PDB file of N, CA and C and ligand atoms in Angstrom:
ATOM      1  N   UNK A   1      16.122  -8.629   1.632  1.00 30.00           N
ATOM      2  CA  UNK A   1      15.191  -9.289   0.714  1.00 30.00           C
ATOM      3  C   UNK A   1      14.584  -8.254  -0.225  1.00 30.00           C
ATOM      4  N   UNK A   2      14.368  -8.587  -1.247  1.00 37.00           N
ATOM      5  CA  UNK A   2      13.893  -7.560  -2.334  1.00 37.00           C
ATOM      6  C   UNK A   2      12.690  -7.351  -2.376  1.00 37.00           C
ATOM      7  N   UNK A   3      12.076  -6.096  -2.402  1.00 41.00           N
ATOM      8  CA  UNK A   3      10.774  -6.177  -2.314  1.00 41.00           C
ATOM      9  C   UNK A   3      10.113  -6.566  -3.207  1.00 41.00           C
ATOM     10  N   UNK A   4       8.620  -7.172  -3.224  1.00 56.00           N
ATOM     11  CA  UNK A   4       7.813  -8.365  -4.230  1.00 56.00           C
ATOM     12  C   UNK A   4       6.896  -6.956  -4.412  1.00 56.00           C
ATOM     13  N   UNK A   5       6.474  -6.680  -5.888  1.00 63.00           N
ATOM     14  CA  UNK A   5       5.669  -6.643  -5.989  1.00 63.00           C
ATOM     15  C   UNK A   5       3.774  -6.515  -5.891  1.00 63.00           C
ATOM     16  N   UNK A   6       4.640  -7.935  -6.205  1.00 81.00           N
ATOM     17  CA  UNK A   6       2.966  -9.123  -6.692  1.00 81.00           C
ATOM     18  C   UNK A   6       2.481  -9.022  -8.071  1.00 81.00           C
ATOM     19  N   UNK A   7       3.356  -8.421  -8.490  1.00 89.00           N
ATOM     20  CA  UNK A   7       2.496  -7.849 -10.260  1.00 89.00           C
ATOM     21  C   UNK A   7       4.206  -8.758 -11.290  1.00 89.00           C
ATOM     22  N   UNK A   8       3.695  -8.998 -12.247  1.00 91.00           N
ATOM     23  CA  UNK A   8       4.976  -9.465 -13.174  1.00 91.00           C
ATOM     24  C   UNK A   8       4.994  -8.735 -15.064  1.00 91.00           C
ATOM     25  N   UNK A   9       5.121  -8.826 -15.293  1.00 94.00           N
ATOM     26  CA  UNK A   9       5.545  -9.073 -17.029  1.00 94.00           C
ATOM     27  C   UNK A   9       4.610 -10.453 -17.502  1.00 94.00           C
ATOM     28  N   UNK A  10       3.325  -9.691 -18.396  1.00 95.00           N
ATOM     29  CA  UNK A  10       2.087 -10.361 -19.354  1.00 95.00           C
ATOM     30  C   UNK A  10       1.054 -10.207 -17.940  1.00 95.00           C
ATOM     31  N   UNK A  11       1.221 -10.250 -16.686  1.00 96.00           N
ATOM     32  CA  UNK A  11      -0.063  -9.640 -15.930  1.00 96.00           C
ATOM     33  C   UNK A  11      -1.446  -9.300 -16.655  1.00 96.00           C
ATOM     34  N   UNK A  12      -2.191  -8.921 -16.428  1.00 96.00           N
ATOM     35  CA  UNK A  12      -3.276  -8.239 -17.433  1.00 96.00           C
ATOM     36  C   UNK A  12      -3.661  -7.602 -15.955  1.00 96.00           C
ATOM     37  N   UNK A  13      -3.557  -5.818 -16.209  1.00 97.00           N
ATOM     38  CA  UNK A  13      -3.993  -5.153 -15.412  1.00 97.00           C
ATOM     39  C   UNK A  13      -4.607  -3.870 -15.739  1.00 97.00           C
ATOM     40  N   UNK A  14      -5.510  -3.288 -14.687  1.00 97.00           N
ATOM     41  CA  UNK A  14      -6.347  -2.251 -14.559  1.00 97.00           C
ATOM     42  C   UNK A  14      -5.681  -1.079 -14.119  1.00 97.00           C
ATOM     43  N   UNK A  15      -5.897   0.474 -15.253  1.00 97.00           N
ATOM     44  CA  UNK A  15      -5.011   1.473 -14.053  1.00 97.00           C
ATOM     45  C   UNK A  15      -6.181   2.118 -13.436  1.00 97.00           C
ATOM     46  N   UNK A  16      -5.711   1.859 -12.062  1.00 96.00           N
ATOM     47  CA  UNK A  16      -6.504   2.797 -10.870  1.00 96.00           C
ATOM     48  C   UNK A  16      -6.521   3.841 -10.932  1.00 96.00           C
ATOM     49  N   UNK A  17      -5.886   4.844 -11.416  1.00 94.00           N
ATOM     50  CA  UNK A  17      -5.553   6.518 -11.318  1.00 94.00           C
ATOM     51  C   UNK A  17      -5.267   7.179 -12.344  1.00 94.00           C
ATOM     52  N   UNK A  18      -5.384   8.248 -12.522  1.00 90.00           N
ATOM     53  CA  UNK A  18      -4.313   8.852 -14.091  1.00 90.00           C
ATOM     54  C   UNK A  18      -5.755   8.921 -14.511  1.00 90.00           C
ATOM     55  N   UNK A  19      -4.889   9.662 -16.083  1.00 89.00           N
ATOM     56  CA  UNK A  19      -5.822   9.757 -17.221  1.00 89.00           C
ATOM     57  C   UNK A  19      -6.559   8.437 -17.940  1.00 89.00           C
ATOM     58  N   UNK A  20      -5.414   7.445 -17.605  1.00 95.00           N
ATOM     59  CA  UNK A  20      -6.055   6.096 -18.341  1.00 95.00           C
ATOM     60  C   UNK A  20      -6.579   5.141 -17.111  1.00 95.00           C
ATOM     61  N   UNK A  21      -7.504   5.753 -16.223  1.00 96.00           N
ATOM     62  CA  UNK A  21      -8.218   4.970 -14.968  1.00 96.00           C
ATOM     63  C   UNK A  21      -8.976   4.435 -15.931  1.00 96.00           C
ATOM     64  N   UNK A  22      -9.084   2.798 -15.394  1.00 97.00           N
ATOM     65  CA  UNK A  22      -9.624   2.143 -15.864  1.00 97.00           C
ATOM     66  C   UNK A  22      -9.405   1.251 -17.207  1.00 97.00           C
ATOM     67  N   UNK A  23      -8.821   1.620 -17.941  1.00 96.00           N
ATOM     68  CA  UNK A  23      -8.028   1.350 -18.582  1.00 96.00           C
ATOM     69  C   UNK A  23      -7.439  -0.250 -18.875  1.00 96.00           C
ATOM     70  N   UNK A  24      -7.685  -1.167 -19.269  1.00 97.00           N
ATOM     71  CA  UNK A  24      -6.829  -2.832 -18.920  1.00 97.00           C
ATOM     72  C   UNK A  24      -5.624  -3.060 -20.281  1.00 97.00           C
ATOM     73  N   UNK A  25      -4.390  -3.890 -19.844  1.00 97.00           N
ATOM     74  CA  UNK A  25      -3.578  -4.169 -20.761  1.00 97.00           C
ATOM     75  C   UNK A  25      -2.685  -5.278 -20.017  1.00 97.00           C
ATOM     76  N   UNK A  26      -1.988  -5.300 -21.313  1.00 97.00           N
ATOM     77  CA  UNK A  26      -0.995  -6.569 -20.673  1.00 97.00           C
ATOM     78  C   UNK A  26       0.037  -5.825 -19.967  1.00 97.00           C
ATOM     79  N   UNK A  27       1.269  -6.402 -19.143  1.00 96.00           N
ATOM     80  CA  UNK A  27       1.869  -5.491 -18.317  1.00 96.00           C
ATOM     81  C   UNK A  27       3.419  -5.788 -19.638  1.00 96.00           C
ATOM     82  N   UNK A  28       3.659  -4.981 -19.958  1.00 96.00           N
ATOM     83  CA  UNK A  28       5.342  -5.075 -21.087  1.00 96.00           C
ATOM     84  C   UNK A  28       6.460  -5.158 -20.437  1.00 96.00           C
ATOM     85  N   UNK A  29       6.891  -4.589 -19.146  1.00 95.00           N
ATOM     86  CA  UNK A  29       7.970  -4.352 -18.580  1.00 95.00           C
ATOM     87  C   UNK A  29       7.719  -3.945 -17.264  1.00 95.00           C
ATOM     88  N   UNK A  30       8.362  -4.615 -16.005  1.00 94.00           N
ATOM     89  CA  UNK A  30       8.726  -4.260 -14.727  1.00 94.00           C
ATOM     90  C   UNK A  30       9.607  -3.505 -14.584  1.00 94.00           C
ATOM     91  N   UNK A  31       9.854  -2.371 -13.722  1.00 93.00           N
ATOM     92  CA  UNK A  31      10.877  -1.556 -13.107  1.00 93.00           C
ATOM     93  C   UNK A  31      11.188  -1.766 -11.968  1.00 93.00           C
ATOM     94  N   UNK A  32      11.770  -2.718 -11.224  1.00 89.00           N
ATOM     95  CA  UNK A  32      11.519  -3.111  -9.749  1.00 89.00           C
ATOM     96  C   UNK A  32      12.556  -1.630  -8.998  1.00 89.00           C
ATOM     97  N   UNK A  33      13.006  -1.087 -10.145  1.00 91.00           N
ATOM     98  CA  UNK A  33      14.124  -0.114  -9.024  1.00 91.00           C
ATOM     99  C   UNK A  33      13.043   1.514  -8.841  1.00 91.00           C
ATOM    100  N   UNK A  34      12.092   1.706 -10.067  1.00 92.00           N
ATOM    101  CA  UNK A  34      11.216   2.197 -10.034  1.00 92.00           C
ATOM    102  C   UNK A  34       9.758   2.139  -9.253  1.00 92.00           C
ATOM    103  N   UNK A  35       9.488   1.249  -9.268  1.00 92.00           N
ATOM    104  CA  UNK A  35       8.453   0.549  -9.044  1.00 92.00           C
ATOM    105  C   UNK A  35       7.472   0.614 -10.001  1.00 92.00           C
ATOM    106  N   UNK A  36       8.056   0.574 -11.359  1.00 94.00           N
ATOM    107  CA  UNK A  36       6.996   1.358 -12.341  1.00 94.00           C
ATOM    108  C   UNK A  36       6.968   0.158 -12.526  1.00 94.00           C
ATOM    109  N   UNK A  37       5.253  -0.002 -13.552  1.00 96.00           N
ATOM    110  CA  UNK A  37       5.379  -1.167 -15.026  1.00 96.00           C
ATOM    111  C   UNK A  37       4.950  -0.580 -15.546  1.00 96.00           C
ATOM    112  N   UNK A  38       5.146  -0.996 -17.122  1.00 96.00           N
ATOM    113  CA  UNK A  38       4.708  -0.345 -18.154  1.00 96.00           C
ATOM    114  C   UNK A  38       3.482  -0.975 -18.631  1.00 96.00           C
ATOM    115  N   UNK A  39       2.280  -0.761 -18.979  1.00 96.00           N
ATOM    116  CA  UNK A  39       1.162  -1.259 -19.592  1.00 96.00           C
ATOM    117  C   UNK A  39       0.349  -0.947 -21.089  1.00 96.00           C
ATOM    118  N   UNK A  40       0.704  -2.392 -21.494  1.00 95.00           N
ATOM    119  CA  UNK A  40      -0.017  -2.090 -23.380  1.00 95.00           C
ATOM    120  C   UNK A  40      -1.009  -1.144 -23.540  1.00 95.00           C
ATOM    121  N   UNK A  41      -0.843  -0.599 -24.469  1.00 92.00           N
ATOM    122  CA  UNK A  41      -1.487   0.859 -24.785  1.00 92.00           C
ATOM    123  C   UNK A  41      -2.480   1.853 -23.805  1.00 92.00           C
ATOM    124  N   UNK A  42      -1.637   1.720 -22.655  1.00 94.00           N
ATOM    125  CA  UNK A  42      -1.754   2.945 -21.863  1.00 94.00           C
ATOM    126  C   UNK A  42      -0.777   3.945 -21.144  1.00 94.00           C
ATOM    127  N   UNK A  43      -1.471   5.230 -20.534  1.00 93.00           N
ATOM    128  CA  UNK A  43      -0.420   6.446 -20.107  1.00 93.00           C
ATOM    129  C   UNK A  43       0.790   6.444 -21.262  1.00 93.00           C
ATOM    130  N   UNK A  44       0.073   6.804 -22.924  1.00 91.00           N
ATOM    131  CA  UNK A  44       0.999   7.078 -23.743  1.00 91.00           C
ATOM    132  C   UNK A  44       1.310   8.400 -23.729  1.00 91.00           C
ATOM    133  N   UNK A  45       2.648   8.864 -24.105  1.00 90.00           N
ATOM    134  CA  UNK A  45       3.073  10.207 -23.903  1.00 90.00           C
ATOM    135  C   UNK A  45       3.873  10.207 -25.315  1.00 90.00           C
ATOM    136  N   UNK A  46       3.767  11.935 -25.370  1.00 90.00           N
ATOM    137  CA  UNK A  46       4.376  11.816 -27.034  1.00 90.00           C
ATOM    138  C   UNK A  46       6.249  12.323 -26.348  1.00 90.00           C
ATOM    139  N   UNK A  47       6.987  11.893 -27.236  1.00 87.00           N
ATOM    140  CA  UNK A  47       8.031  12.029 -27.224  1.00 87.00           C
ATOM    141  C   UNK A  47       8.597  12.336 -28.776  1.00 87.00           C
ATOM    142  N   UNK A  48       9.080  13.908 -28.668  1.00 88.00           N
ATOM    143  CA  UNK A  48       9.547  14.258 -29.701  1.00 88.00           C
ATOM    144  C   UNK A  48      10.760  13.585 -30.264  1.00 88.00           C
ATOM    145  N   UNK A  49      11.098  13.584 -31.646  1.00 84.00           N
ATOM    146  CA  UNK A  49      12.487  13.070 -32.007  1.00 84.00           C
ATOM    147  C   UNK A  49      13.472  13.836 -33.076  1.00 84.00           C
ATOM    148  N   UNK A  50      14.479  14.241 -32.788  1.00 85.00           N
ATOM    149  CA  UNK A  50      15.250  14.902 -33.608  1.00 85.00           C
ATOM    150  C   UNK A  50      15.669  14.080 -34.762  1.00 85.00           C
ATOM    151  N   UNK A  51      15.743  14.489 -36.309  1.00 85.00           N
ATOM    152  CA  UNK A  51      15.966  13.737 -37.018  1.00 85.00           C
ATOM    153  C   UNK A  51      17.652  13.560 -36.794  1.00 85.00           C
ATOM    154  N   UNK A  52      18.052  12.159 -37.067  1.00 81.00           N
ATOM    155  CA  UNK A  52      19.816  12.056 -36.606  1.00 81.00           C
ATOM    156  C   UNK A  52      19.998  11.831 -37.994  1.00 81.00           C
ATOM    157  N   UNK A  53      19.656  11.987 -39.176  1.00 80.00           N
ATOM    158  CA  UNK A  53      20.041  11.718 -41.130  1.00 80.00           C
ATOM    159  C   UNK A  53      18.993  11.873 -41.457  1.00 80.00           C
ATOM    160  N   UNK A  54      19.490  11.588 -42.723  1.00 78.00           N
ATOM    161  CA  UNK A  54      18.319  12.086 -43.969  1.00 78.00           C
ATOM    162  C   UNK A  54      17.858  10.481 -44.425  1.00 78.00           C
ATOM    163  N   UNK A  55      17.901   9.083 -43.167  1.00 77.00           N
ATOM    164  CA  UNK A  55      17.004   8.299 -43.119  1.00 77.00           C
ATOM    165  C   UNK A  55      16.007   8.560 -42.263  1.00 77.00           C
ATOM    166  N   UNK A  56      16.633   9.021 -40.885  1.00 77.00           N
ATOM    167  CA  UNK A  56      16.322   8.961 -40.202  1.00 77.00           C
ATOM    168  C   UNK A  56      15.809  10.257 -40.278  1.00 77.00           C
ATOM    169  N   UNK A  57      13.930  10.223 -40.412  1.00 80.00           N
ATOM    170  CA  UNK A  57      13.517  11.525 -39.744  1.00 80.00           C
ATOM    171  C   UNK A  57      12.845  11.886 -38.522  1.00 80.00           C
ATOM    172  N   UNK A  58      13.450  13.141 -38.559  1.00 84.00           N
ATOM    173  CA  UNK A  58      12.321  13.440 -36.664  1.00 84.00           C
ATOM    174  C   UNK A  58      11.187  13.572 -36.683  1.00 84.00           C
ATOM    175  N   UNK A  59       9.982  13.204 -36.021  1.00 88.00           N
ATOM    176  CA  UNK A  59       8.681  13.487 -35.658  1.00 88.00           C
ATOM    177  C   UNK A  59       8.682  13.052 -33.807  1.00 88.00           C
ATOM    178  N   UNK A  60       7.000  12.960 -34.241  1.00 88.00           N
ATOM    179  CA  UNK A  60       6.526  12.851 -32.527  1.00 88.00           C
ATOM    180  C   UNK A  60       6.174  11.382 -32.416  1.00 88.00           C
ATOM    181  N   UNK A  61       6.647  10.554 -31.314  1.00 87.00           N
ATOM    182  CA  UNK A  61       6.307   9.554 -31.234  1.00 87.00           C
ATOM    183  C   UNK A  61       5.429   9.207 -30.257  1.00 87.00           C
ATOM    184  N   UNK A  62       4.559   8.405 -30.290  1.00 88.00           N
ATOM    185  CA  UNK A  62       3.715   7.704 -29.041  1.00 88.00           C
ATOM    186  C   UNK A  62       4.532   6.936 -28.653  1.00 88.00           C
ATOM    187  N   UNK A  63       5.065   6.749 -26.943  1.00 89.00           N
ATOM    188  CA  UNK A  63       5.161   5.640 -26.841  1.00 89.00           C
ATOM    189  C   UNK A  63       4.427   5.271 -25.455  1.00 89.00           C
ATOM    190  N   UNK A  64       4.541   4.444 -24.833  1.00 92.00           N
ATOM    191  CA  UNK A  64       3.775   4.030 -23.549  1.00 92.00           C
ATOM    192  C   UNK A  64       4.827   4.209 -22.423  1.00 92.00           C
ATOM    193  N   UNK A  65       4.622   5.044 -21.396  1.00 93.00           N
ATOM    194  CA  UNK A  65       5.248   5.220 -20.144  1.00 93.00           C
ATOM    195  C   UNK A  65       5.332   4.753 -19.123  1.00 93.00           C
ATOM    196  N   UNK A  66       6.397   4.887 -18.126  1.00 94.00           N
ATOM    197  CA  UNK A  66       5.968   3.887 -16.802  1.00 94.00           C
ATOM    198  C   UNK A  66       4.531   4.533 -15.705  1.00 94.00           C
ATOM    199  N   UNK A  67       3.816   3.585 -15.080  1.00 95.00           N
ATOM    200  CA  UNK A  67       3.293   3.812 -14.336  1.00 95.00           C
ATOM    201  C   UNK A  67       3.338   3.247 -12.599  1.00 95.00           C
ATOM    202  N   UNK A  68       3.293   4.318 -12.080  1.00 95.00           N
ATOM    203  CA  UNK A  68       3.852   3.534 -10.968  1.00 95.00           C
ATOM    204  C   UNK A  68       2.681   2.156 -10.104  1.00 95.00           C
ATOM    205  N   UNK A  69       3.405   1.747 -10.010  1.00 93.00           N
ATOM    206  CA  UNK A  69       2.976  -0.061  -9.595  1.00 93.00           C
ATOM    207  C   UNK A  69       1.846   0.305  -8.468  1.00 93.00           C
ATOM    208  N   UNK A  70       1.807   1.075  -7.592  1.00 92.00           N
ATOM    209  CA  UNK A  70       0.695   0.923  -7.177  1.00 92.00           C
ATOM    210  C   UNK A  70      -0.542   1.917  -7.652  1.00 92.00           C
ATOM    211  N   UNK A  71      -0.455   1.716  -8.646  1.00 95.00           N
ATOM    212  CA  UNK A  71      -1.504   2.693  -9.438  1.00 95.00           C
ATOM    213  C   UNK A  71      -2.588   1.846 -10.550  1.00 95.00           C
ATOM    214  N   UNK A  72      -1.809  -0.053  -9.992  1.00 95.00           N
ATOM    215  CA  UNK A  72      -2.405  -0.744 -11.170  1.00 95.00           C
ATOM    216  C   UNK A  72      -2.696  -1.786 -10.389  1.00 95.00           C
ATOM    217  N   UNK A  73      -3.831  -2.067 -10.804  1.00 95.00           N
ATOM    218  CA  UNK A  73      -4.149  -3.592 -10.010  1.00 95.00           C
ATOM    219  C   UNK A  73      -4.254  -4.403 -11.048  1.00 95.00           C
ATOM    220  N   UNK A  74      -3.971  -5.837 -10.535  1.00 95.00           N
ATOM    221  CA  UNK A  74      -4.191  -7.065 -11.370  1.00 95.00           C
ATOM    222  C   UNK A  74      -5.718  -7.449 -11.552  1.00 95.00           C
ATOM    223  N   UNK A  75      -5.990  -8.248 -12.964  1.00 97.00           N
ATOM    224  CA  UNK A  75      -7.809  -8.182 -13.278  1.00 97.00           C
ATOM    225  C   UNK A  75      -7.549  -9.839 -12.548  1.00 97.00           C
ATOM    226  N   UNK A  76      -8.306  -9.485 -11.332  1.00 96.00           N
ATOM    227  CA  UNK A  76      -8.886 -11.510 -11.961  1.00 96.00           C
ATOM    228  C   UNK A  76     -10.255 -11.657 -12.683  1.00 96.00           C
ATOM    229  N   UNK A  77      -9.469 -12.813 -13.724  1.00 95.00           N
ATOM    230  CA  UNK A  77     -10.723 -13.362 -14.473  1.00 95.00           C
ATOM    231  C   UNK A  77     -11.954 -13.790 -13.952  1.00 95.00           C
ATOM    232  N   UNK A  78     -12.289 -14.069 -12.759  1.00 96.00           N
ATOM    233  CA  UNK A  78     -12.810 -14.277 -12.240  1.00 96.00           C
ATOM    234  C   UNK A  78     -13.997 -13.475 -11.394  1.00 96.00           C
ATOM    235  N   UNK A  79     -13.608 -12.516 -10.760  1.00 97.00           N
ATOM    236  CA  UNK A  79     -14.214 -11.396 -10.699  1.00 97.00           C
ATOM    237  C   UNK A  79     -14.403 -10.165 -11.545  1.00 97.00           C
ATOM    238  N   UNK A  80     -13.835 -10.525 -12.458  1.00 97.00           N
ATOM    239  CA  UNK A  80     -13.557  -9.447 -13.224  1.00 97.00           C
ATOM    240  C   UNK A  80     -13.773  -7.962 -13.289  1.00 97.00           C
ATOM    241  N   UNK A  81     -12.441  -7.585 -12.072  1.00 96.00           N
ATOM    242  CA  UNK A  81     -11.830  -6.631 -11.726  1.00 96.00           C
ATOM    243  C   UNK A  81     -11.101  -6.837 -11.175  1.00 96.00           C
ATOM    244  N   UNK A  82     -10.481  -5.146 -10.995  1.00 96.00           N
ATOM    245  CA  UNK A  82      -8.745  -5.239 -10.151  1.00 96.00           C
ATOM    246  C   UNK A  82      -9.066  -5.975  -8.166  1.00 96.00           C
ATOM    247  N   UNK A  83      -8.239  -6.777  -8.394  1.00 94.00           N
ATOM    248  CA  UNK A  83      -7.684  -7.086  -6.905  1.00 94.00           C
ATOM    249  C   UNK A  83      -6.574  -7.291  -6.508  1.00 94.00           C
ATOM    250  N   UNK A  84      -6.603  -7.361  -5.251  1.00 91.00           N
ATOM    251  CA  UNK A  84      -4.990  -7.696  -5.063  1.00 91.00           C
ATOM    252  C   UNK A  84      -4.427  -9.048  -4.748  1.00 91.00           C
ATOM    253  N   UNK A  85      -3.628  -9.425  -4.879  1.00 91.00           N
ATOM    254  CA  UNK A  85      -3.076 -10.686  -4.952  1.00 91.00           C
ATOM    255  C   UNK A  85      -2.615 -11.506  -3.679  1.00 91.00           C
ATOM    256  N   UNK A  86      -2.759 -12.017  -3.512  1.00 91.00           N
ATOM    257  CA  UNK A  86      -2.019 -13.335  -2.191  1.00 91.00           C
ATOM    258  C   UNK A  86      -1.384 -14.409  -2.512  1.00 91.00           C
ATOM    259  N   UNK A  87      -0.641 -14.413  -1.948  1.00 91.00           N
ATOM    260  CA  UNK A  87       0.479 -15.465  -1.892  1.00 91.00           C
ATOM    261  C   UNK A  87      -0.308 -16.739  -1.332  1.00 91.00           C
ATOM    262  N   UNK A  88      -0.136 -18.018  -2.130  1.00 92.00           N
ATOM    263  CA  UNK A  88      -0.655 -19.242  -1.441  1.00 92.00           C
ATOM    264  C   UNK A  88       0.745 -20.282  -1.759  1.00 92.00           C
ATOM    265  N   UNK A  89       0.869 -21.209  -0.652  1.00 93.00           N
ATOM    266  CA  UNK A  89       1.579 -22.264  -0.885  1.00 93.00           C
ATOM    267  C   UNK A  89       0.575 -23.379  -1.126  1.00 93.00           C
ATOM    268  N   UNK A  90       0.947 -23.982  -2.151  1.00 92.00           N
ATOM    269  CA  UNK A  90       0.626 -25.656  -2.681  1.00 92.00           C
ATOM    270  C   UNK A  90       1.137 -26.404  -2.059  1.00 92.00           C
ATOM    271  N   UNK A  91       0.364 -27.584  -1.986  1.00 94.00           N
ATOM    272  CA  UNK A  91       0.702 -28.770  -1.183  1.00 94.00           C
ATOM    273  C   UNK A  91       2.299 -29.199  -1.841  1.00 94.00           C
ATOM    274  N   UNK A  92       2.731 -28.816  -2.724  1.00 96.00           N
ATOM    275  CA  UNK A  92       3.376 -29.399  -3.309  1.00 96.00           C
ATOM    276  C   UNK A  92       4.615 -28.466  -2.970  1.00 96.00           C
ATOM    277  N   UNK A  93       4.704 -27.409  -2.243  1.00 95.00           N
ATOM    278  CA  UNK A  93       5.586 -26.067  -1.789  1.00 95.00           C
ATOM    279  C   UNK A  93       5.849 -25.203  -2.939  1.00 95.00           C
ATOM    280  N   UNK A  94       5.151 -25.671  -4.068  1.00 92.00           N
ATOM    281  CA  UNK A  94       5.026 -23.596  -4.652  1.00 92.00           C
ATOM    282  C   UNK A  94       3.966 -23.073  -4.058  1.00 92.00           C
ATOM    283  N   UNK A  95       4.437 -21.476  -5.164  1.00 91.00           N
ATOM    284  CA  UNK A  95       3.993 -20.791  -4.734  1.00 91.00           C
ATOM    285  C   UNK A  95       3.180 -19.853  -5.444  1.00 91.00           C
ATOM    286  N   UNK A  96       1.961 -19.773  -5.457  1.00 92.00           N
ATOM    287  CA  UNK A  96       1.053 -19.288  -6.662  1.00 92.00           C
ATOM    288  C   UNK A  96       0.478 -17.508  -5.520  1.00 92.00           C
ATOM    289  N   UNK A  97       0.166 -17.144  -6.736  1.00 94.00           N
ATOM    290  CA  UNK A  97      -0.654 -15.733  -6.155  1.00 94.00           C
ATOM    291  C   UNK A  97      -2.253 -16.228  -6.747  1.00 94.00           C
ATOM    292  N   UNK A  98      -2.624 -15.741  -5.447  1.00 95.00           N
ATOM    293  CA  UNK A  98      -4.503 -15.753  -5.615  1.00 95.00           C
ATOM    294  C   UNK A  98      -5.281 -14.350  -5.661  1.00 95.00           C
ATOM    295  N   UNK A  99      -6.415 -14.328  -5.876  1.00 95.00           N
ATOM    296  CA  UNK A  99      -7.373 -13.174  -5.869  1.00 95.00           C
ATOM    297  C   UNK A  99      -7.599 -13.426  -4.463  1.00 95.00           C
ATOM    298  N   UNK A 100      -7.585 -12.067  -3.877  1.00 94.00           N
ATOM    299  CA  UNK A 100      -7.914 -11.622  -2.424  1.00 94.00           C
ATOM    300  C   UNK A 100      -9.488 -11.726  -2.431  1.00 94.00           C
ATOM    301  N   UNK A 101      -9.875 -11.897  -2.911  1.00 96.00           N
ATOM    302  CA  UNK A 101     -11.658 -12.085  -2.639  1.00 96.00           C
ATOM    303  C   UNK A 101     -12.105 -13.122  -3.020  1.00 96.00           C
ATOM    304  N   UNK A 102     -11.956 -14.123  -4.125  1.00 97.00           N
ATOM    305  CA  UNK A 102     -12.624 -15.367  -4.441  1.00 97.00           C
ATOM    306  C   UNK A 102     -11.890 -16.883  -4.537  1.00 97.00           C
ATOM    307  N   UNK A 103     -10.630 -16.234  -4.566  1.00 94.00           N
ATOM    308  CA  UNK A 103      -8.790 -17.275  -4.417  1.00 94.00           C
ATOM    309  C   UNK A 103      -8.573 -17.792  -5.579  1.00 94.00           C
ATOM    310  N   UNK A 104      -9.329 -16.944  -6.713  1.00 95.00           N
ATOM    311  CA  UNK A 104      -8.986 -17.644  -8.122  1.00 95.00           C
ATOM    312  C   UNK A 104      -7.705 -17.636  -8.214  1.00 95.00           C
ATOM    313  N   UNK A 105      -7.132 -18.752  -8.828  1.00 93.00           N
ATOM    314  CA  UNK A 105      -5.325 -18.332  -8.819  1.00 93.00           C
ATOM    315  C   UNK A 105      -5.232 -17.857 -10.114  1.00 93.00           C
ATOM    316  N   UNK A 106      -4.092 -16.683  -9.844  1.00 93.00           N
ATOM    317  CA  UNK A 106      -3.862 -15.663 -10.974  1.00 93.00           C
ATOM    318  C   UNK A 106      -2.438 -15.648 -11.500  1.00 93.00           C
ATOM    319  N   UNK A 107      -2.017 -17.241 -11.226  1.00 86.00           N
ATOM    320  CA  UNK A 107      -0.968 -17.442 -12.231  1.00 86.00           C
ATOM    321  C   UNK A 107      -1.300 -17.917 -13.419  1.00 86.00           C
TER     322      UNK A 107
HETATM  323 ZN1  LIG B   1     -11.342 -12.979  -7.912  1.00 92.17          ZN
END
């Protein structure tokens, strides 16, 4: 079985650690083989670029890096701060994630 997470792609999360602690964004991209996600305008790193033509020129780019997944918690709106998530089944047999402290659901 593949390991879950609990975090997805548009999340809105908090980074716990690093330079950008504290920090909130939307989540852009999962790495499940990493365990990274990537988060809107944070842990940006410059990445140089060689010019490849005389359209194309080189400079330094910002872009946003992975961070590893447990370094970010999900915000609930509700408490508004990072918590962690729980799995609930609906009467109906989905399956939603809740806030571990107040059960706001954070789908
Ligand atoms: Zn909550």
């Amino acid at each position: 079985m593949a390991a879950r997470l609990g975090i997805k792609k548009g999340d809105v999360v908090q980074v716990l650690a690093g330079k950008d602690k504290g920090k909130r964004g939307k989540i852009l991209r999962v790495d499940l083989g990493k365990r990274a996600v990537t988060v809107e305008r944070a842990n940006f790193v410059q990445r140089h670029r060689k010019p490849t033509s005389a359209q194309r020129q080189g400079g330094i780019l910002e872009i946003e890096a992975g961070i590893d997944v447990s370094n970010v918690g999900i915000v609930c709106k509700s408490c508004d701060r990072p918590v962690r998530a729980r799995a609930k089944i609906l009467e109906n047999g989905s399956k939603v994630r809740v806030c571990h402290r107040c059960a706001e659901v954070l789908d």
